[in-house]
XYZ file of C-alpha atoms in Angstrom:
560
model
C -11.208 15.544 -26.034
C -13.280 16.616 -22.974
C -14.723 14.764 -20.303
C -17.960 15.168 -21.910
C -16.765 13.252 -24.655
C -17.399 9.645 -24.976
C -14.263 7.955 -24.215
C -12.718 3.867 -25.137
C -12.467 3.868 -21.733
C -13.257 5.656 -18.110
C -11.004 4.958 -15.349
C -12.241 5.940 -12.104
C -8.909 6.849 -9.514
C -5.049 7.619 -10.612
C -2.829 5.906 -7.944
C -1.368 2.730 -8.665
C -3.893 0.691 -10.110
C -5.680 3.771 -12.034
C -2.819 5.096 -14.079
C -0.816 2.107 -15.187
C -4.530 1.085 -16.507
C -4.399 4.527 -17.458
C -1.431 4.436 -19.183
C -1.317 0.798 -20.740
C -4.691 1.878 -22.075
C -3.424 4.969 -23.830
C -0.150 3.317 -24.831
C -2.359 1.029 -26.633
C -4.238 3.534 -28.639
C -7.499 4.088 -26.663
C -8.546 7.165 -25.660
C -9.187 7.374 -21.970
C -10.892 9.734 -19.598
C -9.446 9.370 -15.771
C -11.941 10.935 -13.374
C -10.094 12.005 -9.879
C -12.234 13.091 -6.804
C -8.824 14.754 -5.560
C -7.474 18.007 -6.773
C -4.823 18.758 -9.108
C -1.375 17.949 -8.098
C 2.484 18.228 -8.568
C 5.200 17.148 -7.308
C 6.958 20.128 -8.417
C 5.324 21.644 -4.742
C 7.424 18.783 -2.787
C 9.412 20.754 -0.168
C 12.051 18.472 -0.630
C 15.181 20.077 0.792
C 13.831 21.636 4.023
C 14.739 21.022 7.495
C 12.484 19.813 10.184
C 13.327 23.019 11.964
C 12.067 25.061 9.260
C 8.488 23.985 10.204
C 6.018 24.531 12.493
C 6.818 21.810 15.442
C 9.505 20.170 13.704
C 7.081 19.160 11.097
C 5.420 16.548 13.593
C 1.907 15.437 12.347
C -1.094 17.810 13.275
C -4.914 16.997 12.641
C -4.807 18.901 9.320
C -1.259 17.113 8.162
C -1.241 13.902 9.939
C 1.791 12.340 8.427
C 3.454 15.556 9.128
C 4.348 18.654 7.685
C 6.294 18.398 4.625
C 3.690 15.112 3.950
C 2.479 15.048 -0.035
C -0.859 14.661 0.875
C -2.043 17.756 0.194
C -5.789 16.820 1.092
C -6.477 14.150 2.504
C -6.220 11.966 6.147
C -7.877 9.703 8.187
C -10.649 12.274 8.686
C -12.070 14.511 6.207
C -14.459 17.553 6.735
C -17.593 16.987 4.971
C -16.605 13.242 4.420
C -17.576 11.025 7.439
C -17.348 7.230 7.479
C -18.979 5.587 10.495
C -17.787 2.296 12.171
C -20.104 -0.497 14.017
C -20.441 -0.817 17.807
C -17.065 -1.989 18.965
C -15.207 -1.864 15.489
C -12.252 0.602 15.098
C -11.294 1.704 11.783
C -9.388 3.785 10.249
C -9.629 4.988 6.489
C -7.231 6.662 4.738
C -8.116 8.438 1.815
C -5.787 11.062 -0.470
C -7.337 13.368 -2.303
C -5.226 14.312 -5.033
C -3.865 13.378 -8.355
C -1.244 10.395 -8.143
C -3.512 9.382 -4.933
C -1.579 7.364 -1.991
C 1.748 6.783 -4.460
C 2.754 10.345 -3.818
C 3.612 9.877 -0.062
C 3.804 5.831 -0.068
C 7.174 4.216 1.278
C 7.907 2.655 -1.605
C 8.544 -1.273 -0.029
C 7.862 -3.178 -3.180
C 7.800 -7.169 -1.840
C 6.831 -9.430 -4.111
C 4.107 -12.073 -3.487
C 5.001 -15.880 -3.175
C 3.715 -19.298 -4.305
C 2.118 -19.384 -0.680
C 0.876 -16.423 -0.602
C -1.209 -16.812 -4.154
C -2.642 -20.083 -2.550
C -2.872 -20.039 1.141
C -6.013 -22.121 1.415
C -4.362 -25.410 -0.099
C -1.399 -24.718 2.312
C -3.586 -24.759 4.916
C -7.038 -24.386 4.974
C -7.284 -21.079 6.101
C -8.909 -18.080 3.935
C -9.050 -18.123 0.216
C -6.514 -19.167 -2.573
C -6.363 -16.451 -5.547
C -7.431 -17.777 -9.326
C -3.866 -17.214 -10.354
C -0.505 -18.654 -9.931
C 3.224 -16.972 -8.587
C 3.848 -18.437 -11.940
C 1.378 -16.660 -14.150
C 2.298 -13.565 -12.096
C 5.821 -13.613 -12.300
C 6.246 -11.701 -15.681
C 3.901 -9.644 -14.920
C 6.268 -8.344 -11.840
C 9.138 -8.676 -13.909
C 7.884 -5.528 -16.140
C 5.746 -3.677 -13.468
C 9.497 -4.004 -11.127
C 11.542 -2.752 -14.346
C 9.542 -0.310 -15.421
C 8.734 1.439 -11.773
C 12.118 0.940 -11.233
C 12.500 -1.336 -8.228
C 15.970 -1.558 -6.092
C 17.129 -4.866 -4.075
C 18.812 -8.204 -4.417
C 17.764 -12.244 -4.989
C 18.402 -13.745 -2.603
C 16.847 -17.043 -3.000
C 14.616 -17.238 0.206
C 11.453 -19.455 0.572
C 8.045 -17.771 -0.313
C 10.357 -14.388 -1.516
C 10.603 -15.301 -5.247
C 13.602 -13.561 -7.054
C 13.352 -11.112 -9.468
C 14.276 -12.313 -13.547
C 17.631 -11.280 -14.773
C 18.532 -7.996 -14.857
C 15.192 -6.765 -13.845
C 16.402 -4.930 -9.709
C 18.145 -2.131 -9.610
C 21.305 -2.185 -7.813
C 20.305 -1.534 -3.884
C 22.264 0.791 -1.800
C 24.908 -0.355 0.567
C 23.751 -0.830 4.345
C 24.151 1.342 6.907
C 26.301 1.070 9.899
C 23.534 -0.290 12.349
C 21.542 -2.507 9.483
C 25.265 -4.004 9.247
C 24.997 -4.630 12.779
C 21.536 -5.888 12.574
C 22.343 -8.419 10.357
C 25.235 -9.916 12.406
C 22.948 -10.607 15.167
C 20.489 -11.951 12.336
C 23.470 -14.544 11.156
C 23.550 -15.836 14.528
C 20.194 -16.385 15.131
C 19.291 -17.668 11.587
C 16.955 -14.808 10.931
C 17.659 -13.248 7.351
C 18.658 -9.429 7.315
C 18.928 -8.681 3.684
C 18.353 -5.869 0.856
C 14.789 -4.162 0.627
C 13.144 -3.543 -2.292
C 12.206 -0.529 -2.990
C 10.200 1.215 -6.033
C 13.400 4.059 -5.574
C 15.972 4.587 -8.533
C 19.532 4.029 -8.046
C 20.120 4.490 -11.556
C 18.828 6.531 -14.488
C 15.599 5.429 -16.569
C 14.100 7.646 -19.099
C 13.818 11.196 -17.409
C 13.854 9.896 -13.802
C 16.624 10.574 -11.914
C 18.555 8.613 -9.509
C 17.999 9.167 -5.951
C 20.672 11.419 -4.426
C 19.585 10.638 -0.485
C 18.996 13.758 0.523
C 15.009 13.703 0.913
C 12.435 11.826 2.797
C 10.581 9.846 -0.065
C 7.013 10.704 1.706
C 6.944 14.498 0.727
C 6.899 13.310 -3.342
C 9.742 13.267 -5.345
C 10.159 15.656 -8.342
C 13.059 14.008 -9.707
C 11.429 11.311 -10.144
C 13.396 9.016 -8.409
C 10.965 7.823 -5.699
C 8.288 6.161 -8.119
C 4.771 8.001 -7.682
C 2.322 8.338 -10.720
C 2.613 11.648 -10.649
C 6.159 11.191 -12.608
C 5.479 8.452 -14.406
C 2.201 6.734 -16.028
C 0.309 9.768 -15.503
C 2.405 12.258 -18.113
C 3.765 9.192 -20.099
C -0.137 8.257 -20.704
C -0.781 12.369 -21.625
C 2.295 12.202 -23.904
C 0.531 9.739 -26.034
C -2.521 12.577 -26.931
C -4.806 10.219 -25.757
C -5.851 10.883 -22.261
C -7.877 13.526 -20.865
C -7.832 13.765 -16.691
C -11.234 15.478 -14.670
C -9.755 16.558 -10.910
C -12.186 17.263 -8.292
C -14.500 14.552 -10.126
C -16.746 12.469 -7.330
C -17.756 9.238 -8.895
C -20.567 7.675 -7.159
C -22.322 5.353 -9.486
C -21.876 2.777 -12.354
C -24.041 3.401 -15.179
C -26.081 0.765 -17.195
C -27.816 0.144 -20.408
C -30.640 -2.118 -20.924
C -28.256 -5.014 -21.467
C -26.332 -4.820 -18.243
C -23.327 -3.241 -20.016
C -21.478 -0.124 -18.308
C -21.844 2.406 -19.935
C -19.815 5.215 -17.990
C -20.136 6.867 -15.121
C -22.217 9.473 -12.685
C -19.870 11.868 -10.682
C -19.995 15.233 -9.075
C -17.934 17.960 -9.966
C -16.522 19.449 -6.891
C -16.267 22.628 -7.645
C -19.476 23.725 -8.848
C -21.860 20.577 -7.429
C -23.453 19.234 -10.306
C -24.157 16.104 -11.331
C -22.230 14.656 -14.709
C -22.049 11.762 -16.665
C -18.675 10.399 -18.469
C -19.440 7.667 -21.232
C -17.079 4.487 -22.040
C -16.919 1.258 -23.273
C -15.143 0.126 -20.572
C -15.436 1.093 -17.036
C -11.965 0.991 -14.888
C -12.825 0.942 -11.125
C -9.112 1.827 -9.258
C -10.765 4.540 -6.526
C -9.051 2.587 -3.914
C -10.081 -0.441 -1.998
C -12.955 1.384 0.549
C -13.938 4.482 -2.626
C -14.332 0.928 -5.083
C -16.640 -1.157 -3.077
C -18.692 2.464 -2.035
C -19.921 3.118 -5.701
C -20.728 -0.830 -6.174
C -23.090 -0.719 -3.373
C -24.304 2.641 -4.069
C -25.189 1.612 -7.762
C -28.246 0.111 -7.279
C -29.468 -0.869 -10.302
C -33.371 -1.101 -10.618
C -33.668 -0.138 -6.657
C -31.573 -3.511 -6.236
C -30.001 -3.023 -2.659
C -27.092 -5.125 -3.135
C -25.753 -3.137 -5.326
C -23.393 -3.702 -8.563
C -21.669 -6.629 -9.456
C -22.339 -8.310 -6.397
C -24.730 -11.058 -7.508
C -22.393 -13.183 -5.354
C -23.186 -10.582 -2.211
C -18.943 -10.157 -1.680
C -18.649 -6.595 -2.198
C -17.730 -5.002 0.925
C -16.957 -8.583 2.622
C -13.152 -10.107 3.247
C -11.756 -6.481 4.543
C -8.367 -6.977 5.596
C -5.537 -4.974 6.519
C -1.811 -5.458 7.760
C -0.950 -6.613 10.824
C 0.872 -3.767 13.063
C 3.023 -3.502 15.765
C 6.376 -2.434 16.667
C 9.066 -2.121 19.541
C 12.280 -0.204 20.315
C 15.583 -0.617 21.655
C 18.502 0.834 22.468
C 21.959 -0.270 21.642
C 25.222 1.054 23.642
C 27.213 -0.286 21.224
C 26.161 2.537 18.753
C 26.995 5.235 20.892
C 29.055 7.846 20.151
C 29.644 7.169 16.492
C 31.241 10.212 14.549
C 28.571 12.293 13.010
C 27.582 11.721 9.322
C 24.990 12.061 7.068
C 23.536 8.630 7.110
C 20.482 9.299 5.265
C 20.926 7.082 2.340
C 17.496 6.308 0.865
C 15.950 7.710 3.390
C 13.717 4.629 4.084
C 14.247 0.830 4.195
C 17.863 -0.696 2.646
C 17.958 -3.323 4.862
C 14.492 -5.548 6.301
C 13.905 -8.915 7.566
C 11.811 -11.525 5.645
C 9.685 -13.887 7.170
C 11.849 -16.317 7.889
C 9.537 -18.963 9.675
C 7.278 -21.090 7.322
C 8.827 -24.596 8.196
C 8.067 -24.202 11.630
C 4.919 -22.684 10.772
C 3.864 -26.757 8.672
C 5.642 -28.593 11.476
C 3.627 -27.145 14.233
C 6.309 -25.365 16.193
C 4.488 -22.359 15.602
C 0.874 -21.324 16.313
C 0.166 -18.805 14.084
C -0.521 -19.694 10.238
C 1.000 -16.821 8.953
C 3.902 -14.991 8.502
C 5.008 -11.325 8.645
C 8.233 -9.067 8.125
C 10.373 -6.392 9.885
C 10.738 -3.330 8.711
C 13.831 -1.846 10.466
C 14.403 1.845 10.985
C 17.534 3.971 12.676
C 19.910 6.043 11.514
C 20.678 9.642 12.690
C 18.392 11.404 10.598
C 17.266 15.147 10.865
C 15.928 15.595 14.686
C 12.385 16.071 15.231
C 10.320 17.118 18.312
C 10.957 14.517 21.355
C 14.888 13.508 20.501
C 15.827 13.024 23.829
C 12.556 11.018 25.000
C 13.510 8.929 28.110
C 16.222 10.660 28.958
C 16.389 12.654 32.566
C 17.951 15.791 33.482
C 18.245 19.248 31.846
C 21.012 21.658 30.694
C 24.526 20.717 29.672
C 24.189 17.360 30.778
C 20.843 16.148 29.036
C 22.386 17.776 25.648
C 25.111 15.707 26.191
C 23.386 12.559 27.156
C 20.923 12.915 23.780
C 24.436 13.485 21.943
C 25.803 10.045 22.952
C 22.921 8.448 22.051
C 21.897 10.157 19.054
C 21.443 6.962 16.288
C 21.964 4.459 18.870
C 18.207 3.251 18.946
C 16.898 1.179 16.512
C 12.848 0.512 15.784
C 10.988 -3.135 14.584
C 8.188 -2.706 12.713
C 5.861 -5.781 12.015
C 3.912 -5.873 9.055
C 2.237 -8.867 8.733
C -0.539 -10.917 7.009
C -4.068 -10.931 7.952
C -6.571 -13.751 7.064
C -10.157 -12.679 5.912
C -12.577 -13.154 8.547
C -16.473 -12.753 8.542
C -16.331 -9.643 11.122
C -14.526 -7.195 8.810
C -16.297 -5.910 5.971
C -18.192 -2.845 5.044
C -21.240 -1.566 4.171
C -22.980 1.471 3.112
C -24.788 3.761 6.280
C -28.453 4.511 4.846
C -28.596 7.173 7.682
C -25.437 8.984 7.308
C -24.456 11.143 3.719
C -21.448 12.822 2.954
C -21.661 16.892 1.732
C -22.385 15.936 -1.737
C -25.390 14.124 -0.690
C -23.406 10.414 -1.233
C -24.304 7.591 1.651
C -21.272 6.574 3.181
C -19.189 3.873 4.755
C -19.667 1.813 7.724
C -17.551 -0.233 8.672
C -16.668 -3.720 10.697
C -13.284 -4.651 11.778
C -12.049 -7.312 14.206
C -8.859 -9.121 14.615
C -8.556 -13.211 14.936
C -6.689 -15.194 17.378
C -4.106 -15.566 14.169
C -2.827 -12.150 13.962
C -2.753 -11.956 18.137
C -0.175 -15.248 17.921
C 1.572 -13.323 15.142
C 2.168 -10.126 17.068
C 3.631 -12.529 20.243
C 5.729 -14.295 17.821
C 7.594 -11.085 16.796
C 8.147 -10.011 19.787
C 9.397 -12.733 20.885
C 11.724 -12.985 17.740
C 12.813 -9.605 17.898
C 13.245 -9.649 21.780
C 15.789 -12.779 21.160
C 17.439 -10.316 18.132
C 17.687 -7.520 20.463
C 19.450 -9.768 23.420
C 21.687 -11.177 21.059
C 23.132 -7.729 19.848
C 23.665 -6.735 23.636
C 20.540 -4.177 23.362
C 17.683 -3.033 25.881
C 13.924 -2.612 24.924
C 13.006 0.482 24.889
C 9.248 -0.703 26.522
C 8.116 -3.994 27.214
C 6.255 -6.112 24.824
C 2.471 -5.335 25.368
C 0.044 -7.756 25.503
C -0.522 -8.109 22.002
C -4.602 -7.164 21.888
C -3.137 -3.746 22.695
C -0.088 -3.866 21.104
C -1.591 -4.263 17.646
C -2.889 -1.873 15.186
C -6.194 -0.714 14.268
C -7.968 -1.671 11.431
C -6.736 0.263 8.446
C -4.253 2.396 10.137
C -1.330 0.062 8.648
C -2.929 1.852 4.489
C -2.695 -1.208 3.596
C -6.312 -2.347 3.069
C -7.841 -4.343 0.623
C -10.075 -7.264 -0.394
C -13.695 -5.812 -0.494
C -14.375 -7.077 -4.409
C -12.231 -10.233 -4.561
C -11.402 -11.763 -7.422
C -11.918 -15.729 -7.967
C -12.129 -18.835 -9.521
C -16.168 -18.821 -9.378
C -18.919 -16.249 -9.728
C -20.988 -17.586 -6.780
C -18.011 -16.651 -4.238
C -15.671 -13.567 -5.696
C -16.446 -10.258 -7.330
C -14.264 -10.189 -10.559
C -11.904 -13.142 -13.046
C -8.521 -13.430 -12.482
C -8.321 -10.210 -14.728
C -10.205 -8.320 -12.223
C -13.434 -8.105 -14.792
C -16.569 -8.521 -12.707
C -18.650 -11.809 -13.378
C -22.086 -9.679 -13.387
C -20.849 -6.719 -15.602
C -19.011 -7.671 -18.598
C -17.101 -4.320 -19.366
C -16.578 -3.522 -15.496
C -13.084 -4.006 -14.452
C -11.485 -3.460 -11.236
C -7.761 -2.572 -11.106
C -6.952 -1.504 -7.264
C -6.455 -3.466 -4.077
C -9.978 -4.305 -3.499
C -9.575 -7.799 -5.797
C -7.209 -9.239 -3.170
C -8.311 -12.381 -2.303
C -5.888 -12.529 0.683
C -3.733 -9.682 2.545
C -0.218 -11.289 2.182
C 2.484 -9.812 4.738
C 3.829 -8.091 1.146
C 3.259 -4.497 0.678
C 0.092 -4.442 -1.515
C 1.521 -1.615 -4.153
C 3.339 -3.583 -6.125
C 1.262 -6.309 -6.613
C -1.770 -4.063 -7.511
C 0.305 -2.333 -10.479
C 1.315 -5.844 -11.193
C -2.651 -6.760 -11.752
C -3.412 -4.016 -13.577
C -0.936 -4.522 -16.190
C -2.204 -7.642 -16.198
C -6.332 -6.564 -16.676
C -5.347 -3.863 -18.542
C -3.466 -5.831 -21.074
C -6.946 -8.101 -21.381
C -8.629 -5.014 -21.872
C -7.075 -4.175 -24.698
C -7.022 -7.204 -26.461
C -10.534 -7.007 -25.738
C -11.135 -3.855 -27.288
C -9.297 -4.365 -30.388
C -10.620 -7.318 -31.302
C -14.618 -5.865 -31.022
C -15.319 -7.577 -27.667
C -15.546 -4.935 -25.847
């Protein structure tokens, strides 16, 4: 088929939420059409062996590679030629958007946390935000076969609001490293957990994927297959069923409707020679990302309507969250001068510390409502520009001061949970279009006084860690208005088309099919109804397993 052939279904984006819908689709028998406003890619181009000396600047980020050199995101960044988005007075925002096939999960880090019973219903915990219209416990098989089938490495270990995995499920995680052992002895002492990551990385076979062999940083794409990206997986597993046809350089910018307020495709421009198509389903998929999702909604206004699609409950573009951000450093003497190795390993998390908090979070102890975790990075790793930052001197003596200290510093990340708020949203800019003629995005973004308290209590935490381990900050804590992220900068945002328990307050069902459109599903991270501290990727391929399997029941028994 073509993409000017009606299709069962027309899935808009092929990241995480686009191709397993994609796939379960095709698996099912369907024939789908994926449009993709990104080019073509491989991961067959991944330079996955080369050394940060082989590039220009030791492969540090640029404007035009911004994650770096050897980065998989072969088009894309926070800022795009010919595609502005514009931000409110006194809102900072960042939007990151990856143009290619296999979107964000070609470069992602692959931290695959599971959501909790507390996380699925924050509101009746306590008050704050919205709870989702589904359970931990209607979600939990739904992980089980998104985690088996990406392929998902880590341990159960039992700990509130971090539900295990079912049996046999994980992959076996890899052994800790010298300083993550260290870490964790501290941890003991102070009660704070340090225990396995998970991590959508293979330590053992599964179908033509290969185990990782550690030798690559999992950000430049993996063409093993090993480091889970779509790219490897749902994408040619979904073409290997003969039923799905895929349209790069495709520009979706509006929902289309018949005279009954059913979708019936799609408008889009195609890139490469500007004109204006139309791709024709019975089912629309929206998975263009959480910002790209809630654009065409509000640019589809149907009859002149300036709301825009689906949004009969005006909640498109409202409840834009992100994660929380900050980080420190320290050093460690105690990590000097360890004999050289290659201590790569996954290259990435195999050791992190889970929010370990929530009972002194209901007694009181603690001011802020939510919770966050600690991503934990070290290791020697392959030197980059500014190795021996903080270090004086020159010559003999500064090599041989960044020598003895080489691998002795170890970072805290925070990534924590955000609470919707009425300041962050977006909107579309009537005044400002983007080189195909498309009105863009504005948006709104503002912090509460609940991720602030956060960002103090992890420094304080960590600062208590970092004492107890004998080690020295590497800067002191900020105050935490500056020491927090911006909006967005984190990739982690979502919420703009919520999903619900009632029409007159959320976008979409618990299966992510909008209330006003019957045949208009949403499959990406714009149906969050909260931003747990829980990487978002997982959950999202989680949910569209979930709508997609709905979808097909629907369309096999005439519904749709």
């Amino acid at each position: 088929m073509t993409p000017d052939d009606p299709h069962d279904a027309v899935v808009v984006g092929s990241g995480a939420g686009g191709a397993m819908a994609a796939w379960m689709l095709a698996k099912a028998g369907a024939s789908v059409l994926m449009l993709e406003a990104g080019r073509n890619y491989s991961p067959d181009e991944s330079p996955m062996l080369n050394m940060a000396m082989d590039a220009p600047l030791r492969g540090v980020g640029t404007p035009d590679k911004e994650f770096g050199f050897y980065d998989a995101t072969v088009d894309g960044g926070w800022n795009m030629p010919g595609e502005p988005y514009t931000m409110a007075e006194g809102s900072e925002f960042m939007w990151w958007r990856s143009r290619m096939l296999g979107g964000r999960t070609n470069h992602w880090a692959r931290n695959s946390f599971r959501m909790g019973e507390y996380d699925f219903k924050p509101k009746t915990r306590d008050g704050l935000g919205e709870d989702w219209p589904v359970t931990y416990e209607d979600m939990a098989p739904w992980y089980d076969r998104t985690e088996k089938l990406v392929g998902v490495y880590g341990s159960n270990d039992g700990l509130e609001n971090h539900p295990n995995s079912g049996p046999g499920v994980l992959q076996p995680p890899p052994k800790f490293r010298v300083w993550e052992t260290f870490l964790k002895a501290g941890g003991d002492a102070l009660n704070i957990p340090v225990v396995a990551a998970r991590r959508a990385i293979l330590t053992k076979k599964i179908d033509e994927r290969s185990p990782c062999y550690w030798a690559s940083a999992c950000g430049r794409g993996c063409s093993i297959g090993a480091a889970f990206q779509t790219t490897t997986s749902f994408i040619p597993w979904a073409q290997a069923t003969g039923k799905l046809t895929i349209a790069t350089g495709a520009m979706v910018y509006e929902v289309l409707l018949d005279a009954n307020g059913k979708a019936t495709g799609v408008r889009y421009i195609d890139k490469a020679t500007g004109a204006h198509k139309e791709a024709k389903g019975r089912v629309v998929v929206l998975a263009a990302s959480t910002g790209e999702t809630a654009r065409i909604l509000l640019n589809s206004q149907v009859a002149g309507r300036s709301e825009g699609l689906a949004n009969s409950s005006g909640q498109v573009g409202r409840n834009l969250m992100d994660t929380v951000g900050s980080s420190v450093s320290a050093y460690f003497p105690q990590l000097e001068g360890r004999p050289r190795y290659n201590e790569d390993g996954a290259m990435g998390l195999h050791a992190y510390i889970p929010f370990w908090d929530y009972k002194r979070i209901q007694s009181g102890e603690v001011d802020t409502p939510r919770g966050y975790h600690v991503e934990i990075g070290g290791s020697f790793g392959d030197p980059g520009m500014g190795v021996g930052g903080g270090l004086d001197g020159y010559g003999s003596s500064l090599r041989a001061d960044v020598k003895r200290r080489y691998g002795s510093r170890i970072g805290f990340t925070q990534r924590g949970e955000m609470i919707p708020n009425a300041n962050s949203f977006c909107s579309i800019d009537t005044n400002t279009k983007d080189r195909f003629g498309i009105p863009v995005l504005k948006f709104n973004f503002a912090w509460s006084d609940h991720e602030l308290k956060q960002v103090t209590h992890f420094q304080k935490s960590m600062k208590e860690l970092i004492d107890k381990l004998g080690g020295t900050l590497v800067s002191e804590p900020l105050d935490p208005s500056k020491a927090i992220s911006k909006g967005g900068e984190i990739i982690h945002e979502v919420g703009t088309a919520r999903m619900g328990a009632d029409a007159r307050s959320s976008v979409t069902n618990q299966f992510g099919k909008t209330w006003d459109v019957d045949n208009l599903y949403i499959t990406d991270g714009s149906v969050f109804a909260s931003k747990a501290h829980k990487n978002p990727t997982i959950t999202i391929m989680a949910l569209a397993m979930r709508s997609s399997d709905n979808i097909v029941t629907r369309l096999r028994t005439g519904e749709l």
